[in-house]
XYZ file of C-alpha atoms in Angstrom:
463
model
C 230.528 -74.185 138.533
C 230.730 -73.552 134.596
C 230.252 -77.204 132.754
C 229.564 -78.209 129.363
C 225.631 -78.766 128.522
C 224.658 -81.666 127.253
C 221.874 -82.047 124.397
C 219.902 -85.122 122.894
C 218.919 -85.396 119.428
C 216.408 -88.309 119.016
C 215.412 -88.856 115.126
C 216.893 -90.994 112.046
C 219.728 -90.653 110.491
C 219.362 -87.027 108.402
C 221.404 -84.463 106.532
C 218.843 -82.286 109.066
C 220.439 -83.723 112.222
C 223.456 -83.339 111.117
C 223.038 -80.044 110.497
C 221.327 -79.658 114.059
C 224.374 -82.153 115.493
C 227.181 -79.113 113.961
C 225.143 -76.138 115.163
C 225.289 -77.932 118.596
C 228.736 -78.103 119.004
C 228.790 -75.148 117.927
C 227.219 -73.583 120.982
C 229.130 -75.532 123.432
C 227.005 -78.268 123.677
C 228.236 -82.059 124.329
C 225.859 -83.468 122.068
C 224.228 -87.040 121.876
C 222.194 -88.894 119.044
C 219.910 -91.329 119.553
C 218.509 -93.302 116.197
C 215.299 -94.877 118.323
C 213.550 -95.026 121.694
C 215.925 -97.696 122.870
C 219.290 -95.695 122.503
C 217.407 -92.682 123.779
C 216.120 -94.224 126.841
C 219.575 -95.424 127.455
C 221.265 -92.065 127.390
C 218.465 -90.403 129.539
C 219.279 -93.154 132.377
C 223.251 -92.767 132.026
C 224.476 -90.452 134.660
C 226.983 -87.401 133.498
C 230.123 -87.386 134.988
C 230.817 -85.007 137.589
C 232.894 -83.274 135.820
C 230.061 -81.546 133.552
C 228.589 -80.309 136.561
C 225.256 -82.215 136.345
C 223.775 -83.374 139.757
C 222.686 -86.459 140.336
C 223.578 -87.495 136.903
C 219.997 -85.365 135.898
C 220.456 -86.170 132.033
C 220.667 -83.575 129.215
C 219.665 -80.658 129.428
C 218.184 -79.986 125.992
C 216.624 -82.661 124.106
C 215.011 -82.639 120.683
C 213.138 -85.147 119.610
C 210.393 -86.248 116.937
C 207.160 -86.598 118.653
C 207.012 -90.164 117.284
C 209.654 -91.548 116.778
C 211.111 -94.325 115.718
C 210.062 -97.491 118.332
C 209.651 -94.558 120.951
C 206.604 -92.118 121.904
C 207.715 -88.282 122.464
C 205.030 -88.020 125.127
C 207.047 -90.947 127.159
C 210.443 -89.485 126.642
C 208.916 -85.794 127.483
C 208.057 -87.691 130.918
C 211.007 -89.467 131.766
C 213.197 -86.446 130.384
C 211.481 -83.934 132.975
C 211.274 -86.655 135.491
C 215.303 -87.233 135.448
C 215.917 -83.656 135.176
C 212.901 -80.789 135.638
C 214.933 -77.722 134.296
C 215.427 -79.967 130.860
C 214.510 -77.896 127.606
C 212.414 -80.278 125.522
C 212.032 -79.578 121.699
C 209.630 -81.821 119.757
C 209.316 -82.499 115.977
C 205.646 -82.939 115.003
C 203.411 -84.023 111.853
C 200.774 -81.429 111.106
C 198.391 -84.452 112.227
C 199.502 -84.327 115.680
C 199.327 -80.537 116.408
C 196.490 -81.524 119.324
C 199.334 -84.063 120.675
C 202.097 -81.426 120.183
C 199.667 -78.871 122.286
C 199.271 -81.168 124.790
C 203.024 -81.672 125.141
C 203.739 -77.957 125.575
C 201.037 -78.246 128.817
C 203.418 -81.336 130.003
C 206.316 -79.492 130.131
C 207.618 -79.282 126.865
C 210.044 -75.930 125.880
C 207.910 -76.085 122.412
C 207.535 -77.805 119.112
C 207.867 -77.329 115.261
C 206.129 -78.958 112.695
C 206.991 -80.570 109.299
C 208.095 -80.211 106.965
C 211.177 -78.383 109.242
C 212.171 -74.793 108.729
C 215.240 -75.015 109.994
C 216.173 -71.280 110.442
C 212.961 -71.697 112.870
C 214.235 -74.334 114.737
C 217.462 -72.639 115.508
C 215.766 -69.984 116.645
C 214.369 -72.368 119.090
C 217.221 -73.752 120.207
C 219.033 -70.688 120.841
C 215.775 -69.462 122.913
C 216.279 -72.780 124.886
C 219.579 -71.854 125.261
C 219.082 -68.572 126.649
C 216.954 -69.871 128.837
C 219.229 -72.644 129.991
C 221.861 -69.831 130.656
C 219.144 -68.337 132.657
C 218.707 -71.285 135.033
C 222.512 -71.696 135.179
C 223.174 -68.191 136.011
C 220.262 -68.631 139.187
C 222.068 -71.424 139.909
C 225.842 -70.098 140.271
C 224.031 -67.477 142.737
C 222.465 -69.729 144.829
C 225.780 -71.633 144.987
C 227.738 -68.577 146.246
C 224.466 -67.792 148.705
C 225.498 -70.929 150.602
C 223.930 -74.111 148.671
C 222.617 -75.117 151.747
C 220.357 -72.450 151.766
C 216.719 -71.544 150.191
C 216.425 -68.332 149.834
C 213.175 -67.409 147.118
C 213.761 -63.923 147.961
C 216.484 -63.835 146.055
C 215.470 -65.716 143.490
C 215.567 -63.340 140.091
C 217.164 -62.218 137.361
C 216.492 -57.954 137.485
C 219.307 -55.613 138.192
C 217.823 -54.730 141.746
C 218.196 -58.435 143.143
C 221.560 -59.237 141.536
C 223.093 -55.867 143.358
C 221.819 -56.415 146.271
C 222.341 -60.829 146.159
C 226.236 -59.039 145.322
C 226.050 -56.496 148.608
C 225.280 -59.346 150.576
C 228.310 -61.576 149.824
C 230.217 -59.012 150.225
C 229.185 -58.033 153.845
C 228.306 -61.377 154.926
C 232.177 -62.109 155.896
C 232.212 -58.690 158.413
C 231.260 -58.130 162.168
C 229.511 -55.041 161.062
C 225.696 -54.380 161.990
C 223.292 -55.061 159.443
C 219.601 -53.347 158.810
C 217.100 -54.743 156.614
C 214.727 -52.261 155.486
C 211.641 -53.253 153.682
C 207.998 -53.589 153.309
C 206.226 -57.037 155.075
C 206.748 -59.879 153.413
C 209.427 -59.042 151.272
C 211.882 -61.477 153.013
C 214.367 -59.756 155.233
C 214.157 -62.445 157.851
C 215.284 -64.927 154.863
C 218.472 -62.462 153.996
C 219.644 -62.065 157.717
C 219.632 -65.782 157.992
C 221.981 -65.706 154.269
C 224.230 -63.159 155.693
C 224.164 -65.510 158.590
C 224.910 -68.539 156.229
C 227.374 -66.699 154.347
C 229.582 -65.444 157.564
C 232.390 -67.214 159.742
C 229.569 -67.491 162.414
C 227.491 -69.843 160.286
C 228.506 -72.660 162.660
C 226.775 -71.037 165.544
C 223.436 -70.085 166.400
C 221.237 -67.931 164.204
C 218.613 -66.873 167.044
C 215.677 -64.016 166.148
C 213.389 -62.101 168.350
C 209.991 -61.033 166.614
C 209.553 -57.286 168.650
C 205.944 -56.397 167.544
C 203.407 -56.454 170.203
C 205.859 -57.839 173.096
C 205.412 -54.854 176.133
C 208.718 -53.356 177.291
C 209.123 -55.890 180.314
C 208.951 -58.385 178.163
C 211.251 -57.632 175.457
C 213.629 -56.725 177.653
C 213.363 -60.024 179.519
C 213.888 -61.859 175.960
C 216.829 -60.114 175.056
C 218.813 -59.593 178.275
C 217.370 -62.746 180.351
C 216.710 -62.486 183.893
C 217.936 -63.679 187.728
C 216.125 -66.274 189.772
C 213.464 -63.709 191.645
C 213.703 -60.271 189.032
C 209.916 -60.372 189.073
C 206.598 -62.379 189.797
C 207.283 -65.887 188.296
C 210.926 -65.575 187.706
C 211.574 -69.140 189.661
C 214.795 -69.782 187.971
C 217.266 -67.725 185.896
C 217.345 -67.285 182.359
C 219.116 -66.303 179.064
C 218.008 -64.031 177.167
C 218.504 -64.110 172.969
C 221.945 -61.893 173.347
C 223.582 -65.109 175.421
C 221.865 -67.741 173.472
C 223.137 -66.395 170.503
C 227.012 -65.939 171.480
C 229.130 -66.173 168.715
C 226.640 -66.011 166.432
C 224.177 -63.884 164.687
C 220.753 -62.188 166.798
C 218.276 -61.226 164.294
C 215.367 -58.661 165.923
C 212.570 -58.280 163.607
C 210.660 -55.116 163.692
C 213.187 -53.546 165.542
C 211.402 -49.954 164.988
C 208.821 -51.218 167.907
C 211.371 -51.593 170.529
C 209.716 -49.534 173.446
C 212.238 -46.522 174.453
C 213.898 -47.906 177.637
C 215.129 -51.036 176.231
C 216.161 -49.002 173.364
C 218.942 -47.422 175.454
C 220.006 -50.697 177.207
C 220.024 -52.113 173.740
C 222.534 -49.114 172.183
C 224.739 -50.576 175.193
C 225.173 -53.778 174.391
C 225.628 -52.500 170.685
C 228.268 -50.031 171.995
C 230.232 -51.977 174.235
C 229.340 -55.639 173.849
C 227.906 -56.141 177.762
C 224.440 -55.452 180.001
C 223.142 -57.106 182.800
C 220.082 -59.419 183.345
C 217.144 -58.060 184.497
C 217.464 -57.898 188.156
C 220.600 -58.496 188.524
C 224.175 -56.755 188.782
C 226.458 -59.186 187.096
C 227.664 -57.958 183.942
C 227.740 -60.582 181.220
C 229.824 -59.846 177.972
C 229.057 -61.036 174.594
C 229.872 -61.576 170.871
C 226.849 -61.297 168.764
C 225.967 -59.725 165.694
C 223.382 -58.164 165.100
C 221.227 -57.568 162.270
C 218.114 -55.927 162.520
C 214.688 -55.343 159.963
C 212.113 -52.904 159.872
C 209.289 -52.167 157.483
C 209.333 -48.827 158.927
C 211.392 -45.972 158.177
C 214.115 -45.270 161.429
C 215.304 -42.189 160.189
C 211.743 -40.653 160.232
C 210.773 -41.980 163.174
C 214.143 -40.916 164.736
C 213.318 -37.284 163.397
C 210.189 -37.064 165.034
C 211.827 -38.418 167.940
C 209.857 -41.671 168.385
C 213.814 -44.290 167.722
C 216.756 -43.363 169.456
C 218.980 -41.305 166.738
C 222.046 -42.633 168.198
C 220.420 -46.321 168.330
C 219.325 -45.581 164.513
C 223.263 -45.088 163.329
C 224.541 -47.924 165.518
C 221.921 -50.213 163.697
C 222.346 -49.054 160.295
C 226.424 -49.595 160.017
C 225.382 -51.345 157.050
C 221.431 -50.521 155.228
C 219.848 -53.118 152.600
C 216.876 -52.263 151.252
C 214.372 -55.075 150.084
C 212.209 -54.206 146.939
C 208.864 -54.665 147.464
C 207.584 -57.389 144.888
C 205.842 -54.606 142.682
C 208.858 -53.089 141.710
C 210.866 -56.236 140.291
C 207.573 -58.202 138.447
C 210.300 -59.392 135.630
C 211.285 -62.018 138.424
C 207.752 -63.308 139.362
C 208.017 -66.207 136.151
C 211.367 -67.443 137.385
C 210.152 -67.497 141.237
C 206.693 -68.706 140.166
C 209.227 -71.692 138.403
C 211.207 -72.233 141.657
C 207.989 -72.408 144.346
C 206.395 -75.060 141.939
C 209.088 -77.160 142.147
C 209.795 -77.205 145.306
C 205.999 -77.594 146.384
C 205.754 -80.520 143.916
C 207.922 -82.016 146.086
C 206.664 -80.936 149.296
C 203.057 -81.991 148.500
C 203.858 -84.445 145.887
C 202.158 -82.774 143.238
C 203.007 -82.792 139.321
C 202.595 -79.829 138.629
C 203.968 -78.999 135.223
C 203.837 -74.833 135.143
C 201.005 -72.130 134.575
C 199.229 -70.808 131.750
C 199.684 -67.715 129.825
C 196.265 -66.507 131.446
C 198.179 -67.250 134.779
C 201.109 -65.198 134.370
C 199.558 -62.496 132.878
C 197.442 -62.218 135.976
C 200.479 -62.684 138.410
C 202.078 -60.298 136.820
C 199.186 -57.452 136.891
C 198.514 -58.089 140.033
C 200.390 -55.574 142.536
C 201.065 -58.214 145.613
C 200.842 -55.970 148.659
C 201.824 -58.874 150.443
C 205.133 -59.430 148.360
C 206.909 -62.650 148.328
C 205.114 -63.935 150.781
C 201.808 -63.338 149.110
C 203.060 -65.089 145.769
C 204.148 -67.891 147.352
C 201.288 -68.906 149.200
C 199.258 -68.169 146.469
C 201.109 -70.650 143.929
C 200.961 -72.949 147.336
C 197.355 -73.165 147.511
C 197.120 -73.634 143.914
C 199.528 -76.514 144.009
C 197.824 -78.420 146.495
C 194.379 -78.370 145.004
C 195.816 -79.144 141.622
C 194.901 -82.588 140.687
C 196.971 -84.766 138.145
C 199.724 -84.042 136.118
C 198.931 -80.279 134.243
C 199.537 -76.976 134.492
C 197.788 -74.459 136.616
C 195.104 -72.470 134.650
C 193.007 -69.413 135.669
C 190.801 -71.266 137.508
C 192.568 -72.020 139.793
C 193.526 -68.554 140.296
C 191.849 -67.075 143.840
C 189.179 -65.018 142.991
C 190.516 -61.366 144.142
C 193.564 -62.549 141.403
C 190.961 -63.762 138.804
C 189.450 -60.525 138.003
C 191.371 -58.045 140.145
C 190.084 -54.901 137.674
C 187.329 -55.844 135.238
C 188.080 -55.493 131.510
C 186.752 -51.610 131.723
C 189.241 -51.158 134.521
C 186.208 -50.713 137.505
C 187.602 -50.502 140.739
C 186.194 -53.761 142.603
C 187.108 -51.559 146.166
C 187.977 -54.910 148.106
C 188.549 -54.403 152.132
C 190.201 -56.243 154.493
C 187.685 -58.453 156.140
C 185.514 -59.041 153.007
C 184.287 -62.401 152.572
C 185.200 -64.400 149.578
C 181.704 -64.912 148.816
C 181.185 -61.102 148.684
C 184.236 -60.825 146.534
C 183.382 -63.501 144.087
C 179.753 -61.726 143.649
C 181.482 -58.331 143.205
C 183.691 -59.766 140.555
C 180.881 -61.960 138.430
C 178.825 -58.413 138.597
C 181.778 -56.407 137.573
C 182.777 -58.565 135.311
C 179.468 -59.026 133.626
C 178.930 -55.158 133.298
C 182.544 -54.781 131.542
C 181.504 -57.490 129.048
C 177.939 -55.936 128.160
C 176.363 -59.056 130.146
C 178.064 -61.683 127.469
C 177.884 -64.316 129.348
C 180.351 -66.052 127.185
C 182.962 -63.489 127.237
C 182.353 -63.316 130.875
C 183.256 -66.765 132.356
C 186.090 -67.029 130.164
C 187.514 -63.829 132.000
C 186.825 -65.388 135.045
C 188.357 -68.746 134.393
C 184.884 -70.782 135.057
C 182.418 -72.429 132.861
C 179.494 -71.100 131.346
C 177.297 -73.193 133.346
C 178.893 -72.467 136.816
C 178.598 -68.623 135.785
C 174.740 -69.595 135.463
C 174.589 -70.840 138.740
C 176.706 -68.441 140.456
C 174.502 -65.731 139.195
C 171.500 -67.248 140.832
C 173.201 -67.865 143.957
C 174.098 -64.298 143.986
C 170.952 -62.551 142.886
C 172.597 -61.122 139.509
């Protein structure tokens, strides 16, 4: 829902704010002035109405304030500010004295800073970055609202052409019966969209019930999807449903669908044709309503063309195709996913973690993540949990095949699967340390270590 942003200017009484109060207004802003630490403090703890749209009365969303100000410290504000509401944009007005403190802010959280004596065409500048940026979150936002609110889906977390189309494709089938398959490469989230189409349909009130088909033998599958009587086979001491009656009037999701063995490929086209089968071993036939949405990270049409899918199967599945983009091909959404798996893992692991470095997202962003979303988020998951103390997440703390995944002179480090991370971090240093002509300087700082744990490493490894 649309609402008016609010903004808090904390400085004395200036033609400068003034001018900064107008421009403001200007932009839409409902905007609030604060003359000390006091009156600022006070504002930051009032909740917004519900009427601007602000949850949990979070505060203002862009605040601008001298980093010593009048009977209040920036740093303290910058805390309580982020701590009432983490998306807040926080703009802080330094003394050339306090660059090293205004530095520091900008590792705490804050949007940026501009010193004095003010160039005010600069700081507008700022502000309307912080704006754009604020649109940014508030565009993410409205999407995840019309994705069900109730629902956390990182997938679909981004701002790039590719993810808004297909976020749009999926409210718009979401509301059918029709049959849904999710093509894309592991990791990329497809289970995570079925369960939004899911979320997003009249069925959301039922059962959203999945079947994982890799490496389960025909018998079984078959067993898991159909059920079976009392007596169908050795151990069968009782009947039981399979995932097709558990999931009545709701949504069956069958992940790697493509590995279906061949005969209960043709029982499944049945049920898909005319809503009924039979359990195994026995002759009753049971009717259902269940839709069905199926993934693969394989392609059906080729595999029907070579004759290894049913063909007919393949077009009953694919009523309606959506196609997941592997991570590689949409990197312009890692920094806002990146943003959106810190904050929730803060909370998870109660961690205060504040964001990344630029070394950071330059390396998450040349890295090509094979395992795709997946991948990304455990990465920034492991990151978060070892991170100690309020700070942002540096290079070092980086896993070492995302440290230095080429060296400088673009040498192939040929990792494997299997490789041990000691081998990797030795193939690295020594890659590393021929790109940089053996400056042992230049060296660690590329890997994100210290000179003196370079030192040591190199001993350890024989280098």
């Amino acid at each position: 829902m649309l609402h008016r942003p609010r903004a808090l200017i904390v400085d004395k009484d200036s033609s400068e704010t003034k001018q900064l109060e107008s421009f403001l207004t200007e932009k839409g802003f409902e905007v609030h002035w604060a003359k000390d630490g006091e009156q600022a403090f006070n504002l930051l703890d009032r909740p917004a109405p519900e009427a601007a749209g602000v949850v949990d009365g979070a505060g203002p969303e862009l605040v601008i304030t001298e980093l010593k100000a009048h009977r209040v410290e920036g740093m303290r504000l910058l805390e309580v500010a982020k701590r009432r509401n983490p998306e807040v944009c926080v703009i802080l007005i330094a003394d050339a004295g306090s660059l090293e403190l205004a530095t520091e802010a900008m590792r705490q959280g804050a949007y940026d800073f501009q010193l004095r004596p003010l160039n005010f065409t600069r700081l507008l500048a700022v502000v309307e970055r912080a704006l754009s940026h604020q649109q940014l979150v508030n565009r993410v936002s409205d999407l995840t609202d019309r994705l069900d609110e109730r629902l956390k889906v990182p997938t679909l977390t981004g701002n790039s052409r590719v993810m808004q189309e297909l976020s749009e494709k999926i409210v718009q089938i979401a509301p059918t019966k029709a049959t849904v398959l999710i093509y894309g490469e592991t990791g990329t989230g497809k289970e995570l969209i079925a369960q939004a189409i899911h979320q997003l349909s009249p069925r959301r009130g039922e059962r959203f019930v999945k079947l994982h088909c890799a490496e389960l033998s025909a018998n079984i599958i078959e067993s898991e999807l159909f059920g079976h009587e009392k007596g169908a086979f050795t151990g069968a001491d009782q009947q039981r449903k399979g995932r097709f009656e558990l999931a009545e009037q709701g949504t069956l999701f069958l992940d790697e669908v493509s590995e279906i063995a061949p005969p209960v490929q043709t029982k499944l086209l049945r049920v898909l044709q005319d809503r009924q089968f039979e359990r195994v071993g026995g002759n009753e036939t049971v009717k259902v309503d269940v839709r069905v949405i199926a993934a693969t990270n394989r392609r059906l049409d080729v595999l029907a063309a070579r004759g290894e899918f049913r063909e007919d199967l393949y077009h009953r599945l694919r009523v309606i195709q959506l196609e997941v983009p592997p991570l590689r091909e949409r990197k312009e959404d890692i920094p806002l996913m990146v943003e959106t798996f810190i904050r929730e893992l803060n909370r998870e692991h109660g961690r205060k973690v504040t964001g990344i470095t630029r070394g950071v997202a330059d390396r998450l962003m040349q890295y090509d993540w094979p395992g795709n979303v997946r991948e990304l988020k455990n990465t920034i998951e492991e990151m978060v949990v070892y991170a100690q103390g309020k700070r942002a997440l540096e290079v070092s703390d980086l896993p070492i095949q995302l440290r230095v995944q080429r060296a400088a002179s673009g040498e192939d480090l040929n990792l494997t699967v299997g490789m041990s991370m000691q081998e990797i971090e030795r193939r690295a240093i020594e890659a590393t340390l021929r790109a940089t002509g053996h400056d042992k300087q230049k060296a660690a700082k590329i890997l994100g270590i210290g000179l003196r744990t370079l030192y040591r490493k190199q001993k350890e490894y024989g280098l």
